[in-house]
């Protein structure tokens, strides 16, 4: 999952947390595997994209993983804040 995201999003800040243990025994959750993830990404690739478009992009990147046993994916997607020290008029 991390490799696929890094390949498409470059220098993004990416955190992936396996939350499968929190969902053991829930309906639809596979036994003994990694199935539930929380993914936090901060990337300039999201600039100009709506929240829905950001989610669509990540789902497209992770298409293979989502088809292969990931049951739930919680996404927190953001754009880096502008550097307050950067000159706006060079």
PDB file of C-alpha atoms in Angstrom:
ATOM      1  CA  UNK A   1       0.000   0.000   0.000  1.00  0.00           C
ATOM      2  CA  UNK A   2       2.760   2.428   0.964  1.00  0.00           C
ATOM      3  CA  UNK A   3       4.797   1.693  -2.175  1.00  0.00           C
ATOM      4  CA  UNK A   4       1.805   2.320  -4.454  1.00  0.00           C
ATOM      5  CA  UNK A   5       1.012   5.633  -2.751  1.00  0.00           C
ATOM      6  CA  UNK A   6       4.635   6.803  -2.805  1.00  0.00           C
ATOM      7  CA  UNK A   7       4.979   5.914  -6.491  1.00  0.00           C
ATOM      8  CA  UNK A   8       2.030   8.128  -7.447  1.00  0.00           C
ATOM      9  CA  UNK A   9       2.200  10.875  -4.808  1.00  0.00           C
ATOM     10  CA  UNK A  10       5.963  11.352  -4.591  1.00  0.00           C
ATOM     11  CA  UNK A  11       7.137  13.254  -1.541  1.00  0.00           C
ATOM     12  CA  UNK A  12       3.794  13.164   0.251  1.00  0.00           C
ATOM     13  CA  UNK A  13       3.633  12.641   4.000  1.00  0.00           C
ATOM     14  CA  UNK A  14       1.964   9.235   4.352  1.00  0.00           C
ATOM     15  CA  UNK A  15       0.920   7.396   7.528  1.00  0.00           C
ATOM     16  CA  UNK A  16      -0.763   3.997   7.394  1.00  0.00           C
ATOM     17  CA  UNK A  17      -2.257   2.454  10.515  1.00  0.00           C
ATOM     18  CA  UNK A  18      -3.562  -1.111  10.600  1.00  0.00           C
ATOM     19  CA  UNK A  19      -6.768  -0.995  12.675  1.00  0.00           C
ATOM     20  CA  UNK A  20      -7.780  -4.601  11.992  1.00  0.00           C
ATOM     21  CA  UNK A  21      -7.457  -5.600  15.647  1.00  0.00           C
ATOM     22  CA  UNK A  22     -10.207  -3.099  16.515  1.00  0.00           C
ATOM     23  CA  UNK A  23     -12.654  -4.868  14.209  1.00  0.00           C
ATOM     24  CA  UNK A  24     -12.010  -8.533  15.016  1.00  0.00           C
ATOM     25  CA  UNK A  25     -15.272 -10.446  14.887  1.00  0.00           C
ATOM     26  CA  UNK A  26     -17.231  -7.769  13.011  1.00  0.00           C
ATOM     27  CA  UNK A  27     -19.430  -8.874  10.112  1.00  0.00           C
ATOM     28  CA  UNK A  28     -17.471  -8.957   6.864  1.00  0.00           C
ATOM     29  CA  UNK A  29     -14.082  -8.723   8.546  1.00  0.00           C
ATOM     30  CA  UNK A  30     -11.803 -11.585   7.474  1.00  0.00           C
ATOM     31  CA  UNK A  31     -10.277 -13.780  10.157  1.00  0.00           C
ATOM     32  CA  UNK A  32      -6.609 -13.290  11.017  1.00  0.00           C
ATOM     33  CA  UNK A  33      -5.650 -10.750   8.406  1.00  0.00           C
ATOM     34  CA  UNK A  34      -5.000  -7.114   7.789  1.00  0.00           C
ATOM     35  CA  UNK A  35      -8.324  -5.700   6.659  1.00  0.00           C
ATOM     36  CA  UNK A  36      -8.989  -2.272   8.200  1.00  0.00           C
ATOM     37  CA  UNK A  37      -6.713   0.703   7.625  1.00  0.00           C
ATOM     38  CA  UNK A  38      -6.556   4.395   8.470  1.00  0.00           C
ATOM     39  CA  UNK A  39      -4.462   6.318   5.937  1.00  0.00           C
ATOM     40  CA  UNK A  40      -3.344   9.922   6.455  1.00  0.00           C
ATOM     41  CA  UNK A  41      -1.799  11.696   3.486  1.00  0.00           C
ATOM     42  CA  UNK A  42      -0.617  15.280   3.098  1.00  0.00           C
ATOM     43  CA  UNK A  43       0.301  15.950  -0.519  1.00  0.00           C
ATOM     44  CA  UNK A  44       0.567  18.806  -2.985  1.00  0.00           C
ATOM     45  CA  UNK A  45      -0.988  16.375  -5.506  1.00  0.00           C
ATOM     46  CA  UNK A  46      -4.324  17.123  -3.799  1.00  0.00           C
ATOM     47  CA  UNK A  47      -4.098  20.853  -4.467  1.00  0.00           C
ATOM     48  CA  UNK A  48      -7.129  22.009  -6.458  1.00  0.00           C
ATOM     49  CA  UNK A  49      -9.000  18.733  -5.909  1.00  0.00           C
ATOM     50  CA  UNK A  50     -12.268  18.490  -4.009  1.00  0.00           C
ATOM     51  CA  UNK A  51     -12.570  16.102  -1.074  1.00  0.00           C
ATOM     52  CA  UNK A  52     -14.350  13.598  -3.316  1.00  0.00           C
ATOM     53  CA  UNK A  53     -11.686  13.881  -6.036  1.00  0.00           C
ATOM     54  CA  UNK A  54      -8.945  13.277  -3.452  1.00  0.00           C
ATOM     55  CA  UNK A  55     -10.695  10.122  -2.277  1.00  0.00           C
ATOM     56  CA  UNK A  56     -11.226   8.971  -5.861  1.00  0.00           C
ATOM     57  CA  UNK A  57      -7.519   9.448  -6.595  1.00  0.00           C
ATOM     58  CA  UNK A  58      -6.440   7.386  -3.577  1.00  0.00           C
ATOM     59  CA  UNK A  59      -8.978   4.656  -4.371  1.00  0.00           C
ATOM     60  CA  UNK A  60      -7.637   4.500  -7.942  1.00  0.00           C
ATOM     61  CA  UNK A  61      -4.045   4.211  -6.647  1.00  0.00           C
ATOM     62  CA  UNK A  62      -5.044   1.440  -4.225  1.00  0.00           C
ATOM     63  CA  UNK A  63      -7.375  -0.414  -6.612  1.00  0.00           C
ATOM     64  CA  UNK A  64      -5.406  -3.687  -6.388  1.00  0.00           C
ATOM     65  CA  UNK A  65      -5.172  -3.576  -2.591  1.00  0.00           C
ATOM     66  CA  UNK A  66      -8.881  -2.824  -2.238  1.00  0.00           C
ATOM     67  CA  UNK A  67      -9.754  -5.765  -4.497  1.00  0.00           C
ATOM     68  CA  UNK A  68      -7.452  -8.070  -2.552  1.00  0.00           C
ATOM     69  CA  UNK A  69      -8.924  -8.184   0.927  1.00  0.00           C
ATOM     70  CA  UNK A  70      -8.990  -4.679   2.378  1.00  0.00           C
ATOM     71  CA  UNK A  71     -12.406  -4.446   4.032  1.00  0.00           C
ATOM     72  CA  UNK A  72     -12.325  -0.828   5.240  1.00  0.00           C
ATOM     73  CA  UNK A  73     -10.246   2.228   4.420  1.00  0.00           C
ATOM     74  CA  UNK A  74     -10.528   5.461   6.425  1.00  0.00           C
ATOM     75  CA  UNK A  75      -8.878   8.380   4.631  1.00  0.00           C
ATOM     76  CA  UNK A  76      -7.624  11.696   5.989  1.00  0.00           C
ATOM     77  CA  UNK A  77      -6.338  13.639   2.983  1.00  0.00           C
ATOM     78  CA  UNK A  78      -4.948  17.174   3.050  1.00  0.00           C
ATOM     79  CA  UNK A  79      -2.797  19.704   1.236  1.00  0.00           C
ATOM     80  CA  UNK A  80       0.268  21.126   3.022  1.00  0.00           C
ATOM     81  CA  UNK A  81      -0.288  24.588   4.473  1.00  0.00           C
ATOM     82  CA  UNK A  82       1.579  27.358   2.667  1.00  0.00           C
ATOM     83  CA  UNK A  83       4.922  28.274   4.211  1.00  0.00           C
ATOM     84  CA  UNK A  84       4.247  31.578   6.039  1.00  0.00           C
ATOM     85  CA  UNK A  85       7.877  32.593   5.523  1.00  0.00           C
ATOM     86  CA  UNK A  86       7.764  32.129   1.761  1.00  0.00           C
ATOM     87  CA  UNK A  87       7.659  35.270  -0.356  1.00  0.00           C
ATOM     88  CA  UNK A  88       4.415  35.659  -2.268  1.00  0.00           C
ATOM     89  CA  UNK A  89       5.810  38.285  -4.657  1.00  0.00           C
ATOM     90  CA  UNK A  90       9.341  37.364  -5.720  1.00  0.00           C
TER      91      UNK A  90
END
